[in-house]
Amino acid sequence: MVSSVPPRARRIGATLARWAASASLAAAGVAALQAPPPWPWVGVGAVVLGVVSLMLRYRIHRRERSAAETRIEQLEADQLEVSRSRYLYGSLLSSLPVGVVAVQSGQVVYANPAAIEVLGERVTQAGAPMPGAVREVIEEAVAGRSSSGRFSQGLPRRVMEVAARPVGEGLVLLHLSDITERSRIDRMRQDFVIAASHELKTPVAAIKAAAETVLLALEEDHDVVSSFSGRILDNAVRMSRTVSDLLDLSRLESGILPLEACDLAEVVGEVVERFVTARPSIEWDAEPTQVMGNPSYLALACRNLLENAVRHTQEDGRIRVAIAAAEGEATVVVTDNGTGIPSDELPRIFERFYRVDAARSRATGGTGLGLAIVKHVADLHDGRIEVESRLGQGSTFRLRIPVRPPL
Amino acid sequence: MTEFRSIFHAELNQLEVLLLDMSELAEVQINNAVEALLQGDAELAHSVVLGDREIDQLYVEVERRWHEVMARQTPVASDLRLMSLILQAGHSLERMGDQASNIAKIVEATSTLPTNRTILLHIREMRSIVVPMVETAMEALVKRDLNLALRLPELDDPADWLNRNMWKEVAACASNPEMLEWAVHMMLVSRALERVGDRAVDIGEQVAFLLTGEQHEFPEGWVPAPGSA
């Protein structure tokens, strides 16, 4: 039969039995002292033996007890240390901006708050639904291979990267990070090189081809000479505009902009006047609004916003320019009911050489740098440029400039 | 009893995973169908038509498991609402797959006709609106996020507007009979994409019903009663 007594109780029982045996020996000795000789001498011996044995056992007990107390103190200190580390690691994982998930045998056993934000509260449930990309990388990592994938989440949709790697003993570590900005910058870098070389090469190639034609036709066909000379001039003008915009951008990038007190309505009004000659339907509405700014760069930004509106709005369309002042900032609002901008292109329109409809906007004379210039002017005034647009319905640009000077 | 409930909830999770698989396939199919249209890629269009079978098979699997779970567990309250959502969302996703296939068939049928840039731009825009709507509806379901579900009608507005105004762009092609023939087909593409957006809103409505117990059509300016979420 298997004893159900726990080991610790058995140990205590054995110790008590030994103490009881020594005490019984001493008690038997005391009893023998009353008996006739030779028992009293035997009794003395038994008493001495019993008492000595009790004393020895007591000393052993004291030593064992102090060793046990030391061990308990050590264990308590260790436990405190473990709790402290757990708290430290727990707080670290909780405050990480990236999602961290631990998966044991295919089942999520831990997810930090950032991961719960992305994958939902139910992520630790058995077989909880997760995006396909996440499930795939977990399967790969369970099979011993590190891998990564992408999915989107939230509004507006953010691009998330999920990476998983096996860390041994059936444990898989998942890492979730928001790569929306990174993927946008990667794409911007790739597109910039292609677009910049295209913008510079195209007019040069056109000028070269037209000049060759002019040289060949110089003596024979004067009509061709005049038409191709016109083409040379158009392309030279286009290049000159690109170079001039690039120079404006590089001046803006130097970051030094002398600011002075000026009336925003006066600065914008002068720009609007120049456009009204060609497009009388432009509506203009503003009260004098004092800001600290650079009048020539503010005018440059407004010119670019208006050029943009005119280029993308039909002759009979509506363009409205207004200035609104509220809560320490002045806003130049340019609204049109033109072609509008596709939603997936909106985040990119302030990039250099970025064009929504390359063929059409080149034909209408844009350099692809106008909105990049506007953004730089806004940044240098500690302001910002915002856009709202719907394809087919038109766009509203807001250039916000703080009324106080930037520190 | 507890064990039965946990088996039941694991089965519900499996059904939701199947729905996620269906939605991800539907998104790929819609993206590819519109890409085939933009690039004039008849081969890609054909692969979309063939790919619809995969979504259909997943839907059959959802239905089969749904009936099993319904017969064995006879769920009540929020579990019953979830069961109802699973069947309806499954049907919506299957229809989205059909719409992708319809677009692909139109691409195949109109591959020789001249196209119009503005119309293509508008259709591309509709795709960039409705595909994220499907993702958002499924995210709202997985995360039980009422706010995400409530945002769907507002996301759908620009797609509806583009669909309603497509006739103007089509009418602008009237001078070229071949382009007009192509453009009339594009009204069907636009309608198909608009339906995808509507189906995503339907899933959002089902999620709101799951979380609040109130059954409403979203576009009526519906706001859930306080504390019902």
XYZ file of C-alpha atoms in Angstrom:
636
model
C 0.000 0.000 0.000
C 1.326 3.415 -0.920
C 1.531 5.804 2.024
C -0.483 8.970 1.509
C 1.510 10.847 4.204
C 3.461 13.733 2.680
C 7.316 13.520 2.950
C 7.600 16.624 5.127
C 5.113 15.165 7.711
C 7.034 11.854 7.660
C 10.274 13.705 8.426
C 8.697 15.583 11.358
C 7.205 12.307 12.647
C 10.625 10.569 12.583
C 12.276 13.476 14.463
C 9.549 13.465 17.138
C 9.923 9.670 17.508
C 13.675 10.073 18.105
C 13.017 12.848 20.713
C 10.426 10.640 22.381
C 12.852 7.658 22.505
C 15.524 9.786 24.254
C 12.931 11.177 26.702
C 11.605 7.649 27.421
C 15.163 6.471 28.156
C 15.677 9.306 30.688
C 12.232 8.655 32.241
C 13.011 4.909 32.580
C 16.299 5.869 34.342
C 14.410 8.083 36.851
C 12.003 5.187 37.546
C 14.938 2.783 38.121
C 16.449 5.108 40.823
C 13.740 3.904 43.310
C 14.459 0.192 42.714
C 16.906 -1.990 44.822
C 20.634 -2.249 43.800
C 22.041 -2.547 41.239
C 19.118 -0.812 39.366
C 19.760 2.713 40.784
C 23.217 2.737 39.066
C 21.676 1.521 35.841
C 19.018 4.255 36.339
C 21.749 6.952 36.718
C 23.351 5.664 33.489
C 20.023 5.688 31.662
C 19.181 9.234 32.912
C 22.668 10.537 31.869
C 22.395 8.773 28.466
C 18.800 10.029 27.918
C 19.648 13.656 28.903
C 22.884 13.694 26.811
C 21.005 12.234 23.860
C 18.248 14.867 24.296
C 20.880 17.663 24.431
C 22.566 16.344 21.267
C 19.286 16.101 19.451
C 18.398 19.648 20.536
C 21.739 20.958 19.146
C 21.197 19.124 15.856
C 17.687 20.548 15.726
C 19.010 24.121 16.344
C 21.575 23.728 13.569
C 19.015 22.335 11.138
C 16.549 25.073 12.016
C 19.054 27.879 11.412
C 20.094 26.278 8.080
C 16.411 26.062 7.105
C 15.845 29.700 8.084
C 18.813 30.797 5.948
C 17.425 28.780 3.043
C 13.968 30.339 3.465
C 15.463 33.853 3.483
C 17.410 33.007 0.313
C 14.275 31.658 -1.359
C 12.304 34.769 -0.386
C 15.050 37.006 -1.817
C 15.102 34.927 -5.029
C 11.330 35.135 -5.293
C 11.437 38.928 -4.882
C 14.076 39.118 -7.603
C 11.942 36.958 -9.926
C 8.876 39.166 -9.299
C 10.959 42.284 -9.907
C 12.324 40.914 -13.226
C 8.860 39.783 -14.294
C 7.495 43.236 -13.546
C 10.401 44.884 -15.410
C 10.070 42.671 -18.509
C 6.272 42.954 -18.378
C 6.446 46.775 -18.281
C 9.075 46.834 -21.036
C 6.992 44.603 -23.341
C 3.812 46.544 -22.523
C 5.365 49.899 -23.355
C 6.968 48.757 -26.636
C 5.422 50.560 -29.620
C 5.789 47.391 -31.719
C 3.607 44.323 -31.272
C 5.202 41.269 -29.641
C 3.427 37.910 -29.624
C 4.595 34.567 -28.206
C 3.163 31.420 -29.764
C 3.505 27.994 -28.112
C 2.521 24.934 -30.174
C 0.637 27.104 -32.652
C -1.397 28.829 -29.920
C -0.858 32.493 -28.878
C 0.216 32.487 -25.215
C 1.217 36.128 -24.864
C 0.495 39.343 -26.754
C 1.614 42.792 -25.612
C -0.877 45.720 -25.755
C 0.468 46.937 -29.136
C -0.150 43.472 -30.615
C -3.651 43.294 -29.062
C -4.402 46.686 -30.628
C -3.569 45.207 -34.055
C -4.907 41.652 -33.708
C -7.809 42.192 -31.297
C -8.629 41.152 -27.729
C -9.428 37.555 -28.718
C -5.921 36.834 -29.993
C -5.076 34.476 -27.102
C -8.232 32.358 -27.628
C -7.834 28.859 -29.121
C -7.777 29.167 -32.940
C -8.553 32.895 -32.803
C -9.103 34.393 -36.272
C -6.089 36.371 -37.482
C -5.166 37.817 -40.904
C -3.909 35.198 -43.375
C -0.412 36.747 -43.466
C -0.062 36.301 -39.680
C -1.299 32.699 -39.779
C 1.112 31.878 -42.613
C 4.224 33.224 -40.853
C 3.249 31.345 -37.661
C 2.936 28.083 -39.651
C 6.342 28.687 -41.255
C 7.980 29.425 -37.880
C 6.374 26.341 -36.272
C 7.991 24.352 -39.113
C 11.325 25.932 -38.096
C 11.607 28.699 -40.735
C 11.746 32.455 -40.110
C 9.536 34.469 -42.444
C 7.665 37.748 -42.812
C 4.487 39.031 -44.427
C 2.286 42.101 -44.780
C -1.311 42.992 -44.054
C -3.267 46.175 -43.455
C -5.314 47.441 -40.523
C -7.183 50.428 -39.065
C -8.570 53.590 -40.654
C -6.975 55.031 -42.659
C -5.497 51.662 -43.618
C -1.942 51.209 -42.303
C 0.546 48.741 -43.790
C 1.735 46.277 -41.114
C 4.690 43.935 -41.348
C 4.639 40.695 -39.380
C 7.847 38.722 -38.858
C 8.054 35.371 -37.048
C 10.996 33.245 -35.947
C 11.282 30.041 -33.950
C 13.134 30.534 -30.630
C 13.326 26.881 -29.542
C 11.243 24.520 -27.355
C 8.198 24.951 -29.624
C 8.118 28.689 -28.953
C 7.635 31.163 -31.819
C 8.181 34.905 -31.473
C 6.115 37.313 -33.605
C 6.973 40.916 -34.246
C 4.414 43.384 -35.674
C 5.421 46.821 -36.907
C 3.776 49.677 -38.797
C 5.728 50.160 -42.044
C 3.308 52.575 -43.784
C 5.797 55.445 -43.720
C 8.777 53.237 -44.595
C 7.102 51.740 -47.656
C 5.970 55.203 -48.778
C 9.540 56.558 -48.518
C 10.978 53.507 -50.323
C 8.569 54.009 -53.203
C 9.217 57.761 -53.228
C 12.991 57.198 -53.511
C 12.620 54.756 -56.398
C 10.125 56.932 -58.268
C 12.115 60.145 -57.738
C 15.184 58.969 -59.660
C 13.058 57.742 -62.588
C 10.874 60.880 -62.646
C 13.763 63.371 -62.264
C 15.782 61.852 -65.093
C 12.652 61.703 -67.254
C 11.810 65.389 -66.606
C 15.283 66.509 -67.620
C 15.886 64.069 -70.474
C 12.582 64.465 -72.338
C 12.890 68.179 -73.288
C 16.595 67.767 -74.139
C 15.784 64.870 -76.481
C 12.938 66.862 -78.063
C 15.173 69.931 -78.523
C 17.919 67.768 -80.064
C 15.562 66.054 -82.515
C 13.863 69.332 -83.502
C 17.218 71.133 -83.951
C 18.435 68.340 -86.232
C 15.261 68.610 -88.303
C 15.653 72.407 -88.514
C 19.256 72.037 -89.724
C 18.210 69.582 -92.434
C 15.230 71.675 -93.572
C 16.922 75.085 -93.286
C 17.352 75.578 -97.008
C 14.312 73.756 -98.373
C 11.230 74.027 -96.194
C 10.627 77.195 -94.197
C 7.306 75.973 -92.747
C 9.073 73.034 -91.113
C 11.780 75.375 -89.765
C 9.243 77.621 -88.106
C 7.187 74.734 -86.635
C 10.232 72.903 -85.254
C 11.795 76.131 -83.935
C 8.547 76.617 -82.003
C 8.948 73.128 -80.605
C 12.535 73.940 -79.532
C 11.304 77.084 -77.810
C 8.464 75.236 -75.999
C 10.833 72.601 -74.670
C 13.449 75.178 -73.689
C 10.745 77.091 -71.771
C 9.661 73.861 -70.082
C 13.246 73.053 -69.038
C 13.783 76.571 -67.859
C 10.659 76.300 -65.666
C 11.866 73.004 -64.195
C 15.303 74.472 -63.458
C 13.763 77.579 -61.927
C 11.474 75.447 -59.703
C 14.448 73.290 -58.694
C 16.371 76.441 -57.731
C 13.406 77.656 -55.650
C 13.295 74.277 -53.908
C 17.019 74.264 -53.173
C 16.801 77.834 -51.792
C 13.890 76.705 -49.583
C 15.881 73.679 -48.460
C 18.712 75.885 -47.230
C 16.221 76.557 -44.418
C 16.993 80.267 -43.924
C 13.946 82.425 -44.500
C 13.859 86.064 -43.367
C 10.402 86.700 -41.875
C 8.654 90.035 -41.568
C 5.240 91.284 -40.516
C 3.032 91.266 -43.599
C -0.613 91.266 -44.623
C -1.422 87.798 -45.986
C -4.508 89.165 -47.805
C -2.337 91.670 -49.676
C 0.277 89.024 -50.627
C -2.324 86.492 -51.825
C -4.481 89.234 -53.418
C -1.622 90.268 -55.729
C -1.183 86.662 -56.883
C -4.936 86.215 -57.438
C -5.082 89.416 -59.510
C -2.544 87.995 -61.978
C -4.657 84.861 -62.437
C -7.986 86.676 -62.687
C -6.893 88.230 -65.992
C -6.808 84.792 -67.623
C -9.600 83.226 -65.550
C -12.100 85.951 -64.517
C -14.362 83.456 -62.724
C -11.884 83.006 -59.820
C -13.620 84.060 -56.593
C -11.567 85.900 -53.994
C -12.557 86.754 -50.465
C -10.293 87.968 -47.644
C -9.972 90.376 -44.742
C -6.549 91.893 -43.852
C -4.676 89.245 -41.828
C -1.304 90.058 -40.275
C 1.233 87.218 -40.125
C 4.980 86.877 -39.687
C 6.096 85.481 -43.009
C 8.211 85.821 -46.083
C 6.000 87.651 -48.634
C 7.816 86.461 -51.736
C 7.753 82.779 -50.704
C 4.143 82.989 -49.507
C 3.305 84.457 -52.923
C 5.255 81.637 -54.609
C 3.285 79.022 -52.658
C -0.050 80.654 -53.535
C 0.950 80.978 -57.192
C 1.651 77.246 -57.281
C -1.658 76.390 -55.579
C -3.564 78.570 -58.059
C -1.663 77.238 -61.090
C -2.567 73.779 -59.918
C -6.256 74.663 -59.488
C -6.432 76.344 -62.907
C -4.644 73.424 -64.586
C -7.084 70.842 -63.203
C -10.356 72.783 -63.458
C -12.305 73.305 -66.666
C -12.844 76.839 -68.013
C -16.441 76.896 -66.715
C -15.427 75.328 -63.376
C -15.317 77.094 -60.033
C -12.131 78.226 -58.221
C -12.330 80.035 -54.913
C -9.499 81.590 -52.883
C -10.116 82.757 -49.328
C -8.235 83.569 -46.155
C -9.523 82.379 -42.807
C -7.992 83.401 -39.487
C -8.641 81.410 -36.310
C -6.856 80.231 -33.155
C -3.444 81.776 -33.773
C -3.167 80.759 -37.415
C -4.093 82.133 -40.797
C -5.222 79.782 -43.553
C -5.128 80.323 -47.292
C -7.903 78.121 -48.723
C -7.898 77.289 -52.446
C -10.965 75.295 -53.505
C -11.865 74.017 -56.954
C -14.450 71.675 -58.464
C -12.026 70.235 -61.007
C -10.838 66.713 -61.723
C -9.921 65.855 -58.116
C -7.217 63.458 -56.972
C -7.507 59.641 -56.619
C -7.412 58.714 -52.915
C -4.371 56.430 -53.213
C -2.356 59.252 -54.796
C -3.259 61.888 -52.161
C -0.410 61.045 -49.742
C 2.120 61.408 -52.556
C 1.191 64.655 -54.295
C 3.686 66.759 -52.294
C 6.624 64.641 -53.527
C 8.943 66.142 -56.111
C 8.105 65.275 -59.717
C 5.076 63.250 -58.601
C 2.213 63.554 -61.066
C -1.253 62.077 -60.754
C -1.766 61.956 -64.494
C 1.692 62.375 -65.988
C 0.680 62.678 -69.651
C -2.041 65.267 -69.049
C -0.191 67.447 -66.544
C 2.947 67.574 -68.740
C 0.790 68.647 -71.643
C -0.733 71.430 -69.521
C 2.688 72.713 -68.522
C 3.248 71.553 -64.932
C 6.784 70.815 -63.735
C 5.708 68.325 -61.056
C 7.479 70.490 -58.435
C 4.778 73.043 -57.550
C 3.229 71.250 -54.575
C 6.672 70.223 -53.252
C 7.517 73.954 -53.184
C 4.251 74.749 -51.355
C 5.047 72.106 -48.723
C 8.531 73.545 -48.159
C 7.150 77.084 -47.792
C 4.639 75.779 -45.210
C 7.374 73.911 -43.291
C 9.659 76.946 -43.198
C 6.855 79.036 -41.702
C 6.233 76.331 -39.069
C 2.916 75.847 -40.821
C 1.431 72.995 -42.790
C -0.322 72.210 -46.042
C -3.455 70.057 -46.048
C -5.518 68.650 -48.875
C -8.994 67.190 -49.200
C -10.033 65.796 -52.532
C -12.467 63.494 -54.247
C -11.950 62.213 -57.746
C -14.349 63.919 -60.126
C -15.568 66.396 -57.471
C -12.593 68.704 -56.897
C -9.979 69.575 -54.285
C -9.407 71.933 -51.364
C -5.885 72.928 -50.337
C -5.306 74.684 -47.017
C -2.001 76.448 -46.357
C -1.888 77.088 -42.612
C 0.563 79.701 -41.292
C 0.921 80.495 -37.567
C 0.184 84.124 -36.743
C 3.054 84.334 -34.247
C 6.661 84.163 -35.428
C 8.255 80.692 -35.198
C 10.652 80.312 -32.241
C -20.712 21.707 -19.963
C -17.742 24.115 -19.970
C -15.885 21.724 -22.255
C -18.834 21.673 -24.690
C -18.904 25.491 -24.740
C -15.158 25.741 -25.411
C -15.467 23.225 -28.289
C -18.360 25.299 -29.624
C -16.366 28.531 -29.424
C -13.377 26.899 -31.125
C -15.751 25.822 -33.934
C -17.065 29.394 -34.219
C -13.465 30.650 -34.435
C -12.790 28.142 -37.230
C -15.802 29.451 -39.134
C -14.504 33.008 -38.727
C -11.087 31.900 -40.021
C -12.840 30.473 -43.110
C -14.600 33.822 -43.615
C -11.228 35.604 -43.365
C -9.821 33.247 -46.021
C -12.828 33.990 -48.243
C -12.448 37.759 -47.803
C -8.729 37.705 -48.564
C -9.360 35.677 -51.709
C -12.186 38.033 -52.736
C -9.874 41.052 -52.264
C -7.196 39.458 -54.484
C -9.835 38.598 -57.104
C -11.244 42.157 -57.190
C -7.748 43.676 -57.330
C -6.753 41.342 -60.162
C -9.979 41.843 -62.118
C -9.537 45.647 -62.072
C -5.795 45.290 -62.773
C -6.646 43.140 -65.811
C -8.956 45.942 -66.973
C -6.354 48.695 -66.410
C -3.554 46.742 -68.093
C -5.744 45.169 -70.792
C -4.454 41.785 -69.587
C -6.878 39.112 -70.882
C -4.795 36.294 -69.360
C -5.082 37.787 -65.871
C -8.826 38.273 -66.472
C -9.169 34.599 -67.384
C -7.328 33.519 -64.212
C -9.817 35.609 -62.175
C -12.770 33.838 -63.852
C -11.214 30.448 -62.995
C -10.243 31.586 -59.475
C -13.869 32.180 -58.471
C -14.303 28.434 -57.890
C -11.966 28.601 -54.898
C -14.195 31.154 -53.119
C -17.287 29.100 -53.992
C -15.708 25.975 -52.478
C -14.842 27.879 -49.286
C -18.453 29.069 -49.085
C -19.727 25.505 -49.450
C -17.388 24.507 -46.600
C -18.694 27.396 -44.442
C -22.285 26.285 -45.072
C -21.515 22.621 -44.320
C -19.821 23.392 -41.021
C -22.461 26.000 -40.177
C -25.260 23.426 -40.418
C -23.274 20.920 -38.308
C -22.650 23.486 -35.561
C -26.258 24.726 -35.683
C -27.651 21.180 -35.387
C -25.346 20.105 -32.544
C -25.105 23.281 -30.440
C -28.425 25.127 -31.014
C -26.847 28.456 -29.969
C -28.744 31.329 -28.354
C -28.265 35.098 -27.705
C -24.968 36.555 -28.988
C -23.798 33.119 -30.222
C -26.957 32.920 -32.350
C -26.292 36.422 -33.687
C -22.743 35.362 -34.569
C -24.076 32.277 -36.374
C -26.467 34.460 -38.358
C -23.595 36.840 -39.182
C -21.361 33.994 -40.369
C -23.935 32.741 -42.872
C -24.801 36.206 -44.203
C -21.182 37.432 -44.356
C -20.223 34.189 -46.118
C -22.929 34.846 -48.701
C -21.784 38.477 -49.138
C -18.165 37.389 -49.657
C -19.212 34.750 -52.160
C -21.138 37.441 -54.090
C -18.058 39.702 -54.026
C -16.125 36.868 -55.693
C -18.889 36.659 -58.336
C -18.621 40.419 -58.973
C -14.845 40.071 -59.512
C -15.540 37.253 -61.944
C -18.177 39.400 -63.745
C -15.652 42.235 -64.143
C -13.074 39.777 -65.507
C -15.607 38.426 -68.042
C -16.317 42.000 -69.194
C -12.549 42.561 -69.613
C -12.364 39.442 -71.792
C -15.371 40.533 -73.849
C -14.156 44.112 -74.454
C -10.431 43.468 -74.954
C -10.443 44.736 -78.571
C -12.332 47.981 -77.932
C -10.741 51.407 -77.396
C -10.638 52.594 -73.770
C -11.055 55.953 -72.035
C -8.510 57.252 -69.511
C -10.889 59.155 -67.244
C -13.226 56.161 -66.906
C -10.275 53.872 -66.099
C -9.083 56.382 -63.487
C -12.552 56.431 -61.902
C -12.734 52.621 -61.829
C -9.258 52.412 -60.294
C -10.427 54.906 -57.650
C -13.516 52.776 -56.920
C -11.252 49.768 -56.385
C -9.057 51.755 -53.964
C -12.218 52.575 -52.007
C -14.051 49.242 -51.928
C -11.172 46.785 -51.351
C -10.084 48.534 -48.104
C -13.798 48.540 -47.133
C -13.836 44.724 -47.306
C -10.664 44.627 -45.176
C -12.211 47.076 -42.693
C -15.479 45.107 -42.421
C -13.543 41.892 -41.667
C -11.274 43.693 -39.184
C -14.385 45.047 -37.416
C -15.682 41.457 -37.175
C -12.416 39.938 -35.918
C -11.793 42.721 -33.388
C -15.505 43.096 -32.479
C -14.971 46.797 -33.173
C -18.266 48.684 -33.388
C -16.579 51.993 -34.298
C -14.865 50.457 -37.330
C -18.170 48.913 -38.437
C -19.926 52.296 -38.073
C -17.348 53.999 -40.319
C -18.197 51.786 -43.328
C -21.144 53.796 -44.789
C -19.021 56.960 -44.777
C -16.259 55.071 -46.634
C -18.861 53.896 -49.157
C -20.089 57.424 -50.060
C -17.347 58.313 -52.593
C -17.779 54.921 -54.336
C -21.538 55.524 -54.613
C -20.907 59.005 -55.999
C -18.463 57.695 -58.625
C -20.937 54.995 -59.653
C -23.851 57.457 -59.881
C -21.821 59.829 -62.042
C -20.296 57.194 -64.303
C -22.997 57.849 -66.943
C -21.585 61.367 -67.493
C -18.178 59.928 -68.398
C -19.878 57.295 -70.566
C -21.972 59.956 -72.331
C -18.744 61.860 -73.070
C -17.653 58.878 -75.214
C -20.775 59.060 -77.411
C -18.939 60.457 -80.421
C -16.924 57.231 -80.800
C -19.289 54.227 -81.190
C -16.609 51.631 -80.326
C -15.493 53.538 -77.243
C -19.149 54.014 -76.315
C -19.650 50.236 -76.472
C -16.662 49.794 -74.154
C -17.875 52.589 -71.846
C -21.358 51.065 -71.498
C -19.677 47.870 -70.290
C -17.712 50.002 -67.824
C -21.003 51.068 -66.239
C -21.477 47.387 -65.378
C -17.942 47.253 -63.916
C -18.665 50.376 -61.889
C -21.946 48.851 -60.676
C -20.143 45.611 -59.717
C -17.590 47.556 -57.629
C -20.350 49.606 -56.028
C -22.086 46.342 -55.045
C -18.835 45.114 -53.445
C -18.845 48.288 -51.301
C -22.507 47.680 -50.367
C -21.750 44.080 -49.384
C -18.929 45.342 -47.119
C -21.431 47.733 -45.476
C -23.819 44.750 -45.024
C -21.089 42.865 -43.133
C -20.558 45.994 -41.011
C -24.310 46.040 -40.205
C -24.123 42.400 -39.155
C -21.143 43.194 -36.881
C -23.135 46.042 -35.296
C -26.079 43.654 -34.787
C -23.707 41.103 -33.186
C -22.305 43.682 -30.770
C -25.476 45.599 -29.892
C -28.369 43.233 -30.544
C -30.051 45.996 -32.547
C -30.858 45.302 -36.173
C -30.661 48.387 -38.389
C -29.717 49.477 -41.853
C -26.688 51.786 -41.551
C -27.475 54.592 -43.994
C -30.418 55.799 -41.869
C -27.993 57.727 -39.652
C -28.157 54.990 -37.063
C -26.424 55.422 -33.717
C -26.525 52.536 -31.187
C -28.389 53.173 -27.919
C -26.079 54.164 -25.031
C -24.515 51.162 -23.298
C -25.776 48.696 -25.872
C -22.263 47.871 -27.202
